[in-house]
Short mmCIF file of C-alpha atoms in Angstrom, two decimals:
data_model
loop_
_atom_site.label_atom_id
_atom_site.label_comp_id
_atom_site.label_asym_id
_atom_site.label_seq_id
_atom_site.Cartn_x
_atom_site.Cartn_y
_atom_site.Cartn_z
CA MET M 16 -32.86 -21.26 -7.95
CA ILE M 17 -29.19 -22.00 -7.50
CA LYS M 18 -28.30 -24.72 -5.05
CA GLN M 19 -26.39 -23.79 -1.92
CA ASN M 20 -23.07 -25.19 -2.93
CA PHE M 21 -20.91 -22.83 -0.98
CA ARG M 22 -19.18 -22.65 2.38
CA ILE M 23 -18.42 -19.59 4.48
CA VAL M 24 -15.06 -19.66 6.22
CA SER M 25 -13.04 -17.27 8.35
CA ASN M 26 -10.25 -15.27 6.67
CA GLY M 27 -8.92 -13.77 9.90
CA ASP M 28 -10.87 -11.66 12.39
CA SER M 29 -11.87 -9.03 9.86
CA ALA M 30 -12.72 -10.99 6.71
CA ILE M 31 -14.68 -13.99 5.55
CA THR M 32 -14.34 -15.99 2.37
CA ILE M 33 -17.23 -17.64 0.59
CA LEU M 34 -15.90 -20.74 -1.15
CA PHE M 35 -17.93 -22.14 -4.03
CA ILE M 36 -17.85 -25.79 -4.97
CA ASP M 37 -18.94 -25.14 -8.59
CA GLU M 38 -16.30 -25.53 -11.26
CA ILE M 39 -14.49 -22.42 -12.47
CA SER M 40 -16.68 -20.94 -15.21
CA GLU M 41 -18.19 -17.76 -16.55
CA LEU M 42 -21.45 -18.64 -14.85
CA LEU M 43 -19.74 -18.97 -11.48
CA SER M 44 -17.91 -15.68 -11.96
CA GLN M 45 -21.24 -14.02 -12.72
CA LYS M 46 -22.69 -15.46 -9.53
CA ILE M 47 -19.68 -14.21 -7.55
CA ILE M 48 -19.96 -10.69 -8.98
CA LEU M 49 -23.70 -10.71 -8.31
CA LEU M 50 -23.05 -11.59 -4.68
CA LYS M 51 -20.36 -8.91 -4.54
CA SER M 52 -22.76 -6.15 -5.58
CA TYR M 53 -25.41 -7.40 -3.19
CA VAL M 54 -23.07 -7.52 -0.18
CA TRP M 55 -21.61 -4.14 -1.08
CA GLN M 56 -25.09 -2.60 -1.17
CA GLU M 57 -26.20 -4.18 2.09
CA PHE M 58 -23.12 -3.46 4.19
CA THR M 59 -21.28 -0.53 2.53
CA ASP M 60 -20.47 1.34 5.73
CA ASP M 61 -19.01 -1.67 7.49
CA LEU M 62 -16.89 -2.95 4.60
CA VAL M 63 -13.30 -2.30 3.63
CA ASP M 64 -13.06 -4.28 0.39
CA ILE M 65 -14.52 -7.24 -1.49
CA ILE M 66 -12.15 -9.44 -3.47
CA PRO M 67 -13.61 -11.80 -6.06
CA ALA M 68 -11.52 -14.76 -7.21
CA TYR M 69 -12.02 -17.86 -9.41
CA GLN M 70 -14.13 -19.78 -6.91
CA SER M 71 -14.52 -17.43 -3.99
CA LEU M 72 -15.46 -14.02 -2.69
CA THR M 73 -13.51 -12.50 0.18
CA ILE M 74 -15.28 -9.81 2.18
CA CYS M 75 -13.05 -7.56 4.30
CA PHE M 76 -14.83 -5.65 7.03
CA LYS M 77 -13.89 -3.35 9.86
CA PRO M 78 -12.82 -5.51 12.78
CA TYR M 79 -15.66 -4.82 15.17
CA ARG M 80 -19.32 -5.51 15.70
CA ASP M 81 -20.77 -8.83 14.87
CA MET M 82 -20.02 -8.74 11.17
CA TYR M 83 -19.28 -12.43 10.84
CA SER M 84 -22.75 -13.65 11.77
CA ARG M 85 -24.54 -10.73 10.09
CA LEU M 86 -22.82 -11.46 6.79
CA GLU M 87 -23.38 -15.18 7.11
CA LYS M 88 -27.08 -14.72 7.66
CA SER M 89 -27.45 -12.23 4.83
CA ILE M 90 -25.53 -14.36 2.31
CA LYS M 91 -27.61 -17.44 3.10
CA GLN M 92 -30.75 -15.39 2.64
CA PHE M 93 -29.49 -14.08 -0.66
CA PHE M 94 -28.99 -17.55 -2.09
CA ASN M 95 -32.35 -18.73 -0.76
CA GLN M 96 -34.24 -16.42 -3.06
CA ASN M 97 -34.43 -16.29 -6.83
CA LEU M 98 -31.25 -14.56 -7.84
CA PRO M 99 -31.75 -11.20 -9.54
CA LYS M 100 -30.37 -10.68 -13.01
CA LEU M 101 -26.82 -9.42 -13.14
CA GLU M 102 -26.72 -5.91 -14.50
CA TYR M 103 -23.35 -5.79 -16.11
CA ASP M 104 -22.58 -5.28 -19.78
CA SER M 105 -19.49 -7.30 -20.40
CA LYS M 106 -17.09 -5.44 -22.71
CA LEU M 107 -14.77 -6.99 -25.27
CA ILE M 108 -11.39 -5.33 -24.91
CA GLU M 109 -8.66 -5.75 -27.48
CA ILE M 110 -5.08 -5.81 -26.28
CA PRO M 111 -2.55 -5.26 -29.07
CA VAL M 112 0.48 -7.51 -28.69
CA CYS M 113 3.76 -7.51 -30.57
CA TYR M 114 4.91 -11.14 -30.68
CA GLU M 115 8.22 -10.33 -32.41
CA GLN M 116 11.37 -11.89 -31.01
CA GLU M 117 12.62 -8.75 -29.27
CA PHE M 118 9.61 -8.87 -26.93
CA ALA M 119 9.15 -12.65 -26.86
CA PRO M 120 12.23 -14.26 -25.35
CA ASP M 121 10.40 -17.49 -24.47
CA LEU M 122 8.14 -17.91 -27.52
CA ILE M 123 10.31 -20.43 -29.39
CA LYS M 124 10.83 -22.56 -26.29
CA LEU M 125 7.13 -22.51 -25.43
CA ALA M 126 6.14 -23.40 -28.99
CA LYS M 127 8.51 -26.34 -28.93
CA ASN M 128 7.13 -27.48 -25.60
CA CYS M 129 3.59 -27.40 -27.04
CA GLY M 130 4.65 -29.15 -30.27
CA LEU M 131 3.74 -26.09 -32.33
CA THR M 132 5.48 -23.45 -34.42
CA SER M 133 5.73 -19.89 -33.08
CA GLU M 134 3.22 -18.80 -35.73
CA GLN M 135 0.74 -21.42 -34.57
CA VAL M 136 1.12 -20.25 -30.96
CA ILE M 137 0.38 -16.66 -32.01
CA ASP M 138 -2.60 -17.78 -34.13
CA ILE M 139 -4.14 -19.78 -31.31
CA HIS M 140 -3.38 -17.13 -28.67
CA THR M 141 -5.10 -14.42 -30.73
CA GLN M 142 -8.12 -16.50 -31.83
CA HIS M 143 -9.78 -16.77 -28.44
CA ASN M 144 -11.64 -14.49 -26.08
CA TYR M 145 -10.45 -14.69 -22.51
CA LEU M 146 -12.70 -14.05 -19.53
CA VAL M 147 -11.52 -11.68 -16.81
CA HIS M 148 -12.24 -13.65 -13.62
CA MET M 149 -10.65 -11.12 -11.29
CA LEU M 150 -7.87 -8.58 -10.78
CA GLY M 151 -5.08 -9.22 -8.32
CA PHE M 152 -1.46 -10.13 -7.61
CA LEU M 153 -0.20 -6.85 -9.12
CA PRO M 154 -2.12 -3.58 -9.65
CA GLY M 155 -4.33 -4.14 -12.69
CA PHE M 156 -3.20 -7.73 -13.31
CA LEU M 157 -6.02 -9.63 -15.02
CA TYR M 158 -6.63 -13.26 -14.11
CA LEU M 159 -7.84 -14.64 -17.44
CA GLY M 160 -9.70 -17.85 -18.10
CA GLY M 161 -9.97 -19.73 -21.36
CA LEU M 162 -6.43 -20.49 -22.46
CA PRO M 163 -6.68 -23.36 -24.99
CA SER M 164 -5.19 -26.45 -23.37
CA ILE M 165 -2.74 -26.91 -26.24
CA LEU M 166 -0.92 -23.74 -25.07
CA THR M 167 -0.45 -24.80 -21.46
CA CYS M 168 3.16 -24.96 -20.36
CA PRO M 169 4.61 -25.50 -16.86
CA ARG M 170 6.00 -22.37 -15.21
CA LYS M 171 9.74 -21.81 -15.15
CA SER M 172 11.37 -23.58 -12.22
CA ILE M 173 13.41 -20.46 -11.43
CA PRO M 174 11.40 -17.23 -11.79
CA GLU M 175 12.94 -14.28 -13.65
CA LEU M 176 13.98 -11.43 -11.36
CA SER M 177 12.32 -8.77 -13.46
CA ILE M 178 9.84 -9.04 -16.28
CA PRO M 179 9.19 -5.75 -18.12
CA ALA M 180 5.80 -4.03 -17.82
CA GLY M 181 3.45 -5.00 -20.64
CA SER M 182 4.88 -8.49 -21.07
CA VAL M 183 2.32 -11.03 -22.28
CA ALA M 184 2.95 -14.45 -20.86
CA ILE M 185 1.76 -18.02 -20.36
CA GLY M 186 2.23 -19.95 -17.13
CA GLY M 187 0.57 -23.28 -16.45
CA ASN M 188 -2.98 -23.05 -17.82
CA GLN M 189 -3.11 -19.27 -17.51
CA THR M 190 -2.21 -16.36 -19.75
CA GLY M 191 -1.85 -12.74 -18.72
CA VAL M 192 -0.14 -9.40 -19.02
CA TYR M 193 2.29 -7.97 -16.45
CA PRO M 194 0.95 -4.43 -15.80
CA VAL M 195 4.11 -3.33 -13.98
CA ALA M 196 7.64 -4.71 -13.93
CA SER M 197 7.76 -7.67 -11.58
CA PRO M 198 9.53 -10.93 -10.88
CA GLY M 199 7.69 -13.83 -12.47
CA GLY M 200 7.89 -17.40 -13.63
CA TRP M 201 5.71 -17.29 -16.74
CA HIS M 202 6.95 -17.66 -20.32
CA ILE M 203 7.08 -14.32 -22.14
CA ILE M 204 5.59 -14.54 -25.62
CA GLY M 205 5.04 -10.87 -26.48
CA ARG M 206 4.50 -7.35 -25.22
CA THR M 207 1.66 -4.85 -25.36
CA PRO M 208 2.29 -1.12 -25.80
CA LEU M 209 -0.80 -0.44 -23.63
CA ASN M 210 -0.36 0.73 -20.08
CA LEU M 211 -2.55 -1.58 -17.99
CA PHE M 212 -2.22 0.42 -14.80
CA LYS M 213 -2.42 4.21 -14.80
CA ALA M 214 -2.37 5.17 -11.13
CA ASP M 215 -2.98 8.86 -11.79
CA GLU M 216 -5.98 8.54 -14.07
CA LYS M 217 -9.66 8.35 -13.30
CA LYS M 218 -9.89 4.87 -14.77
CA PRO M 219 -6.59 3.26 -13.77
CA PHE M 220 -7.52 -0.22 -15.09
CA ILE M 221 -8.51 -1.39 -18.57
CA ALA M 222 -10.96 -4.11 -17.54
CA ASN M 223 -13.31 -5.36 -14.84
CA PRO M 224 -14.25 -8.89 -13.89
CA LEU M 225 -16.58 -10.46 -16.52
CA ASP M 226 -15.09 -8.42 -19.38
CA LYS M 227 -13.52 -10.34 -22.26
CA ILE M 228 -10.03 -9.86 -23.58
CA ARG M 229 -8.82 -10.56 -27.10
CA PHE M 230 -5.17 -10.31 -28.06
CA VAL M 231 -4.45 -8.74 -31.45
CA SER M 232 -1.10 -9.27 -33.14
CA ILE M 233 0.73 -6.08 -34.15
CA THR M 234 4.10 -5.37 -35.75
CA LYS M 235 7.07 -3.74 -34.06
CA PHE M 236 6.36 -0.65 -36.13
CA GLU M 237 2.79 -0.45 -34.83
CA PHE M 238 4.03 -1.14 -31.31
CA ASP M 239 6.42 1.81 -31.45
CA ALA M 240 3.74 4.09 -32.91
CA MET M 241 1.21 3.16 -30.21
CA LYS M 242 3.81 3.52 -27.50
CA LYS M 243 4.68 6.99 -28.77
CA SER M 244 1.05 8.13 -29.01
CA GLN M 245 0.56 7.25 -25.33
CA LEU M 246 3.32 9.56 -24.16
CA MET R 13 10.74 24.99 3.16
CA SER R 14 11.98 21.46 2.90
CA MET R 15 13.73 18.46 4.35
CA TYR R 16 16.96 17.38 2.69
CA PHE R 17 18.08 13.74 2.82
CA ILE R 18 21.84 13.64 3.32
CA LYS R 19 21.66 9.85 3.83
CA PRO R 20 18.47 8.02 2.91
CA GLY R 21 18.61 5.06 5.31
CA LEU R 22 17.71 1.51 4.31
CA GLN R 23 14.08 2.01 3.34
CA THR R 24 12.68 5.42 4.14
CA SER R 25 9.33 6.26 2.59
CA ILE R 26 6.16 8.32 2.95
CA GLN R 27 3.31 6.31 4.46
CA ASP R 28 -0.10 7.03 5.93
CA LEU R 29 -2.68 4.57 7.22
CA GLY R 30 -2.95 2.93 3.80
CA ARG R 31 -4.82 2.71 0.55
CA TYR R 32 -7.98 0.86 1.48
CA GLY R 33 -10.58 -0.56 -0.88
CA GLN R 34 -8.28 -1.32 -3.81
CA MET R 35 -7.39 -4.94 -3.13
CA HIS R 36 -9.96 -6.09 -5.68
CA ASN R 37 -7.87 -4.21 -8.26
CA GLY R 38 -4.68 -5.95 -7.21
CA ILE R 39 -3.45 -3.07 -5.07
CA SER R 40 -2.20 -3.96 -1.62
CA ILE R 41 -3.06 -1.63 1.26
CA SER R 42 0.49 -0.27 1.78
CA GLY R 43 0.66 2.25 4.61
CA ALA R 44 2.58 2.16 7.86
CA MET R 45 3.49 -1.33 9.01
CA ASP R 46 3.00 -0.11 12.58
CA PRO R 47 -0.08 2.14 12.38
CA ILE R 48 -0.17 2.66 16.16
CA ALA R 49 3.28 4.29 16.14
CA LEU R 50 2.23 6.42 13.16
CA LYS R 51 -0.85 7.68 15.01
CA LYS R 52 1.17 8.50 18.12
CA ALA R 53 3.63 10.59 16.09
CA ASN R 54 0.75 12.52 14.51
CA TRP R 55 -1.04 12.92 17.82
CA LEU R 56 2.06 14.48 19.40
CA LEU R 57 1.98 17.24 16.78
CA ASN R 58 -1.79 17.62 17.00
CA LYS R 59 -2.14 16.51 13.39
CA LYS R 60 -4.91 14.34 12.00
CA LEU R 61 -4.06 10.83 13.14
CA ASP R 62 -4.01 9.54 9.57
CA SER R 63 -1.60 12.18 8.25
CA ALA R 64 1.32 11.02 6.12
CA VAL R 65 4.62 10.52 7.95
CA ILE R 66 8.07 9.19 7.15
CA GLU R 67 8.55 5.49 7.82
CA ILE R 68 12.11 4.56 8.75
CA THR R 69 13.37 0.97 8.62
CA LEU R 70 16.33 -0.59 10.51
CA ILE R 71 18.90 1.94 9.29
CA GLY R 72 17.68 5.49 9.63
CA PRO R 73 18.38 8.55 7.49
CA THR R 74 20.36 11.72 8.11
CA ILE R 75 18.18 14.73 7.44
CA ARG R 76 18.95 18.44 7.19
CA PHE R 77 15.98 20.68 7.90
CA GLU R 78 15.70 23.70 5.67
CA SER R 79 13.10 25.49 7.74
CA ASP R 80 11.90 25.62 11.33
CA MET R 81 9.33 23.02 12.27
CA LEU R 82 8.26 20.55 14.90
CA ILE R 83 8.87 16.86 14.53
CA ALA R 84 7.98 13.78 16.58
CA ILE R 85 9.39 10.27 16.33
CA CYS R 86 7.59 7.16 17.57
CA GLY R 87 7.98 3.42 17.16
CA ALA R 88 11.42 1.81 16.95
CA ASN R 89 14.07 3.35 19.18
CA PHE R 90 17.22 4.62 17.49
CA GLU R 91 20.12 6.55 18.98
CA LEU R 92 18.85 9.92 17.81
CA SER R 93 20.81 13.12 17.67
CA LEU R 94 20.03 16.64 16.58
CA ASN R 95 23.23 18.56 15.85
CA ASN R 96 25.06 15.85 17.79
CA LYS R 97 22.89 16.30 20.89
CA ALA R 98 20.82 13.35 22.01
CA ILE R 99 17.06 13.53 21.48
CA PHE R 100 14.36 10.96 22.19
CA ASN R 101 11.22 9.28 20.92
CA ASP R 102 7.69 10.14 21.99
CA GLN R 103 8.28 13.88 22.41
CA ILE R 104 7.82 17.05 20.42
CA ILE R 105 11.14 18.24 19.03
CA HIS R 106 11.63 21.78 17.79
CA VAL R 107 14.05 21.88 14.83
CA CYS R 108 15.49 24.98 13.16
CA SER R 109 16.61 25.61 9.63
CA GLY R 110 20.07 24.05 9.20
CA ASP R 111 19.66 21.48 11.98
CA ILE R 112 20.85 17.98 11.21
CA LEU R 113 18.97 14.96 12.53
CA MET R 114 20.87 11.69 12.63
CA PHE R 115 19.41 8.26 13.18
CA GLY R 116 22.18 6.25 14.82
CA LYS R 117 22.22 2.71 16.10
CA LEU R 118 18.92 0.85 16.24
CA LEU R 119 18.19 0.05 19.89
CA SER R 120 14.84 -1.72 19.73
CA GLY R 121 12.04 -2.45 17.28
CA SER R 122 12.38 -2.15 13.54
CA ARG R 123 10.42 0.82 12.19
CA ALA R 124 10.21 4.41 13.42
CA TYR R 125 7.68 7.00 12.30
CA MET R 126 8.54 10.66 12.03
CA SER R 127 5.76 13.20 11.72
CA TYR R 128 6.39 16.85 10.91
CA SER R 129 4.32 19.93 11.62
CA LEU R 130 4.44 21.16 8.01
CA SER R 131 2.57 19.57 5.11
CA SER R 132 3.99 18.24 1.87
CA ASN R 133 2.70 19.05 -1.60
CA LEU R 134 2.54 15.42 -2.63
CA PRO R 135 -0.81 14.37 -4.06
CA LYS R 136 -2.96 11.52 -2.86
CA VAL R 137 -2.95 8.68 -5.35
CA LEU R 138 -6.00 6.39 -5.26
CA GLY R 139 -7.00 7.91 -1.96
CA SER R 140 -3.72 7.70 -0.06
CA PHE R 141 -0.32 9.34 0.38
CA SER R 142 1.33 5.98 0.95
CA THR R 143 4.22 4.94 -1.25
CA HIS R 144 3.47 1.70 -3.06
CA LEU R 145 7.03 0.41 -3.12
CA THR R 146 6.41 -2.65 -5.29
CA ALA R 147 4.40 -0.95 -8.06
CA ASN R 148 6.14 2.43 -7.65
CA PHE R 149 3.38 4.98 -7.25
CA GLY R 150 2.13 7.29 -4.52
CA GLY R 151 4.19 8.98 -1.84
CA PHE R 152 7.44 10.59 -2.94
CA PHE R 153 7.52 9.77 -6.69
CA GLY R 154 6.53 6.19 -5.97
CA ARG R 155 9.81 5.30 -4.31
CA GLN R 156 11.85 5.33 -1.14
CA PHE R 157 14.08 8.34 -0.47
CA LYS R 158 17.55 8.56 -2.01
CA ALA R 159 20.52 10.68 -0.94
CA GLY R 160 20.05 14.23 -2.21
CA ASP R 161 16.25 14.12 -2.23
CA LYS R 162 14.39 17.17 -1.05
CA LEU R 163 10.90 16.87 0.38
CA PHE R 164 9.20 20.23 -0.12
CA LEU R 165 6.90 21.38 2.64
CA HIS R 166 4.52 24.21 3.31
CA THR R 167 2.54 25.49 6.24
CA GLY R 168 -0.66 23.52 6.16
CA GLU R 169 -3.73 23.90 8.26
CA ASN R 170 -1.65 23.41 11.38
CA LYS R 171 -3.42 23.41 14.62
CA ASN R 172 -1.41 24.69 17.52
CA ALA R 173 0.74 21.99 18.96
CA ALA R 174 -0.05 21.61 22.60
CA TYR R 175 2.72 20.45 24.88
CA ARG R 176 2.37 16.71 24.53
CA THR R 177 4.39 13.68 25.50
CA ILE R 178 3.45 10.04 25.47
CA SER R 179 3.37 8.78 29.00
CA GLU R 180 4.95 5.49 29.96
CA GLN R 181 1.72 3.54 30.07
CA TYR R 182 1.37 3.94 26.31
CA GLN R 183 4.96 3.13 25.45
CA ILE R 184 5.61 -0.27 23.98
CA ASN R 185 8.60 -2.34 24.89
CA TYR R 186 9.98 -4.12 21.83
CA SER R 187 11.25 -7.24 23.54
CA ARG R 188 12.49 -9.26 20.52
CA SER R 189 10.23 -12.11 21.60
CA TYR R 190 6.58 -11.90 20.70
CA LEU R 191 3.38 -13.85 21.04
CA LEU R 192 1.17 -13.39 17.99
CA ARG R 193 -2.42 -14.32 18.57
CA CYS R 194 -4.33 -15.73 15.63
CA VAL R 195 -7.69 -17.04 14.50
CA SER R 196 -8.55 -19.65 11.89
CA SER R 197 -8.19 -18.87 8.20
CA VAL R 198 -9.54 -20.11 4.88
CA GLU R 199 -7.60 -23.38 4.68
CA SER R 200 -7.17 -24.06 8.43
CA GLU R 201 -9.30 -27.19 8.26
CA LEU R 202 -7.18 -28.68 5.48
CA PHE R 203 -4.25 -29.02 7.88
CA SER R 204 -4.08 -32.16 10.02
CA ASP R 205 -4.12 -32.03 13.80
CA VAL R 206 -0.49 -33.11 13.78
CA GLN R 207 0.39 -30.20 11.52
CA LYS R 208 -1.57 -27.72 13.63
CA THR R 209 0.08 -28.95 16.82
CA SER R 210 3.47 -28.74 15.18
CA PHE R 211 2.72 -25.18 14.03
CA LEU R 212 1.67 -24.03 17.51
CA ASN R 213 4.37 -25.77 19.50
CA LYS R 214 7.32 -24.20 17.71
CA LYS R 215 9.19 -21.05 18.49
CA TYR R 216 10.09 -19.27 15.25
CA THR R 217 12.93 -17.03 14.22
CA VAL R 218 12.21 -14.07 11.93
CA SER R 219 14.19 -14.38 8.69
CA LYS R 220 16.28 -11.53 7.28
CA ASN R 221 14.26 -11.89 4.06
CA SER R 222 11.27 -10.28 5.74
CA ASN R 223 9.95 -7.02 4.35
CA ARG R 224 6.79 -4.99 3.90
CA MET R 225 5.30 -7.75 1.75
CA GLY R 226 5.62 -10.33 4.45
CA ILE R 227 7.40 -11.65 7.51
CA ARG R 228 9.23 -14.86 6.68
CA LEU R 229 10.04 -17.31 9.42
CA SER R 230 13.20 -19.37 9.04
CA ASP R 231 12.17 -22.54 10.86
CA ILE R 232 10.11 -25.28 9.24
CA ALA R 233 6.64 -25.12 10.74
CA MET R 234 5.47 -28.57 9.66
CA LYS R 235 5.94 -31.35 7.16
CA PHE R 236 3.55 -32.23 4.36
CA ILE R 237 2.86 -35.88 3.56
CA SER R 238 0.96 -34.72 0.50
CA PRO R 239 0.79 -31.10 -0.66
CA ILE R 240 -2.33 -29.01 0.01
CA ASN R 241 -3.41 -27.65 -3.37
CA ILE R 242 -5.83 -24.76 -3.36
CA VAL R 243 -7.43 -22.36 -5.83
CA SER R 244 -6.09 -18.82 -5.33
CA SER R 245 -8.35 -16.52 -3.33
CA GLY R 246 -8.33 -13.14 -1.57
CA LEU R 247 -5.32 -12.82 0.73
CA THR R 248 -5.69 -10.55 3.75
CA GLN R 249 -3.12 -8.90 6.02
CA GLY R 250 -1.87 -11.21 8.74
CA SER R 251 -2.53 -14.41 6.76
CA ILE R 252 -0.06 -17.11 7.78
CA GLN R 253 0.68 -19.02 4.60
CA ILE R 254 2.61 -22.29 4.65
CA THR R 255 4.84 -22.83 1.59
CA PRO R 256 5.34 -26.34 0.13
CA SER R 257 8.68 -26.50 2.00
CA GLY R 258 6.78 -26.04 5.28
CA HIS R 259 7.87 -22.46 5.97
CA ALA R 260 5.47 -19.83 7.27
CA ILE R 261 5.06 -16.40 5.67
CA ILE R 262 2.90 -13.78 7.39
CA SER R 263 1.40 -11.48 4.79
CA SER R 264 1.79 -7.77 5.52
CA VAL R 265 0.88 -4.34 4.12
CA ASP R 266 2.49 -4.81 0.68
CA GLY R 267 1.48 -8.46 0.36
CA GLN R 268 -0.22 -9.89 -2.70
CA THR R 269 -3.99 -9.46 -2.84
CA ILE R 270 -4.60 -12.98 -4.15
CA GLY R 271 -2.70 -15.91 -2.75
CA GLY R 272 -2.11 -19.50 -3.68
CA TYR R 273 -0.48 -21.03 -0.59
CA PRO R 274 -2.69 -22.61 2.07
CA ARG R 275 -3.28 -20.47 5.17
CA ILE R 276 -3.24 -22.17 8.53
CA ALA R 277 -4.23 -19.10 10.54
CA ASN R 278 -4.46 -15.33 10.51
CA VAL R 279 -2.86 -12.92 12.98
CA ILE R 280 -5.56 -10.93 14.81
CA SER R 281 -6.03 -7.25 13.90
CA ALA R 282 -4.83 -6.04 17.31
CA ASP R 283 -1.45 -7.77 16.81
CA LEU R 284 -0.80 -6.64 13.21
CA PRO R 285 1.16 -3.50 14.28
CA ILE R 286 3.74 -5.81 15.90
CA LEU R 287 4.65 -7.09 12.42
CA GLY R 288 6.08 -3.64 11.71
CA GLN R 289 8.53 -3.95 14.59
CA LEU R 290 9.90 -7.42 13.82
CA LYS R 291 13.42 -7.85 12.58
CA ALA R 292 15.78 -10.71 11.75
CA LYS R 293 16.38 -13.12 14.66
CA ASP R 294 13.36 -11.94 16.68
CA LYS R 295 11.41 -14.85 18.16
CA ILE R 296 7.75 -15.58 17.60
CA ASN R 297 5.16 -17.91 19.08
CA PHE R 298 1.61 -18.33 17.88
CA LEU R 299 -1.48 -18.79 20.00
CA PHE R 300 -4.96 -19.58 18.68
CA VAL R 301 -7.83 -17.53 20.09
CA SER R 302 -11.54 -17.47 19.26
CA HIS R 303 -13.06 -14.82 17.00
CA GLN R 304 -14.93 -13.47 19.99
CA LYS R 305 -11.69 -13.11 21.93
CA ALA R 306 -9.99 -11.43 18.93
CA GLN R 307 -12.75 -8.87 18.80
CA GLN R 308 -12.59 -8.30 22.54
CA ILE R 309 -8.82 -7.74 22.39
CA PHE R 310 -9.26 -5.29 19.52
CA ILE R 311 -11.91 -3.29 21.38
CA GLU R 312 -9.78 -3.23 24.55
CA GLN R 313 -6.73 -2.08 22.60
CA ASN R 314 -8.71 0.73 21.00
CA LYS R 315 -10.18 1.79 24.33
CA ILE R 316 -6.68 2.20 25.74
CA LEU R 317 -5.40 4.06 22.67
CA ASN R 318 -8.45 6.28 22.63
CA THR R 319 -7.78 7.45 26.15
CA LEU R 320 -4.57 8.81 24.64
CA PHE R 321 -6.00 10.06 21.35
CA GLU R 322 -9.32 11.20 22.87
CA GLU R 323 -11.16 9.79 19.92
CA PRO R 324 -14.61 8.24 19.98
CA GLU R 325 -14.52 4.50 20.45
CA PHE R 326 -13.93 2.19 17.51
CA GLN R 327 -12.72 4.85 15.12
CA ILE R 328 -9.82 3.13 13.46
CA SER R 329 -9.21 4.12 9.91
#
């Protein structure tokens, strides 16, 4: 049985957020996703959306009826029982990344900041599996956990106005891929030819929470070939 | 059959009631910033209340109609003219092929909604016709209208338009000074009493940097002795975030789905449509209400609107 180390707080008149006290971890993310499927099953018709995050689950409901207390009661009940096993087969998804200079304007600076060579940064960045904690911020943006602490680097003090889609970046203790062009303050160390958000397709996103991501280094030649084959 | 944009206006885009259920994928709801005005425009033409319309922001477009149709405009009041003759909001307007509609000076509010009796061929993307202006998909090729654009239309499953107008009791006066009611939010309890009092006692001015992502307020809401650091979590519409500099940002339809600034409060659902009518220099006050009160206000608001729309109670999206 998992201890009740959570709080339920208001997130406006049509949402609540369950805040967990546990440290950010794969285990916690599993618990959050487990709760998400349970709540979704129990309240489908009254819900608008459920947003998992590192240490929380936000449940958006239609702004009527007594959803707040119904949800509160149900969530407490859920954690009072033996938690069922999570039925999700986590996938390992490879994201090809070209780390060559053309796509990596900040790689040299970041390497210097970390006391490493560019090659070492690429080696370390590609040797780890990263956990997808959640999607958010931009369509299909993956919040990844597990960046080795040696690669952490403070965000830029002045964000760039536009970072190209596919850019792979490090900001603070996080790494990620910009699915669409966007302003951003992370350091760009490469680019993937993959399209991480395909609005018109049946599966618009490449990963779900609890999947694992591995970055694989590719050459500019391979990048161009993969880009072409997607068109 | 089409509509031709001679001038596009500042930010003119296709919107419906929004793309719900995709926030967990990082996709904001989009949709009309003032959904009540959108529904009124659709109701006038006897269309489904959630039909896609054209959202017009601050500076309106000039449109040439290339077929006969009915239109209706609700929300912000502009000086409107059809072939240089004045026309007005909240009515059915019959336009003929070749007619030119001009949005002139903005008189009140910020966003107008124009519905049209014909249907467009645009596809739904992820369940909605709304244009996602930050990620560029949905609506009219994922973007706002440009000069020279042509929106193709066809006769849809149009019901007969009855003679409808919106009577005065349902018209909203955009006063430029608003009271936004709010309830507590995720980090409310992390703010000190002094900070909360400071937040509530101030009158705020809407900043010109406001947009569909959020309404920014130019006055400092409070001071921080030490910063409130939080772990990012789900960010809902109406969230009032306080930046480290002490400024308030009210999240709106295109806001981020995950946020990292502490939230002191959240605007109640019934008051969210007001966000769509705010413009630079408008004044805002906040008032805390209980959850029970927020729900009551929402139900009352829907009761009143439903007497207009003749919908069953509580049907909102």
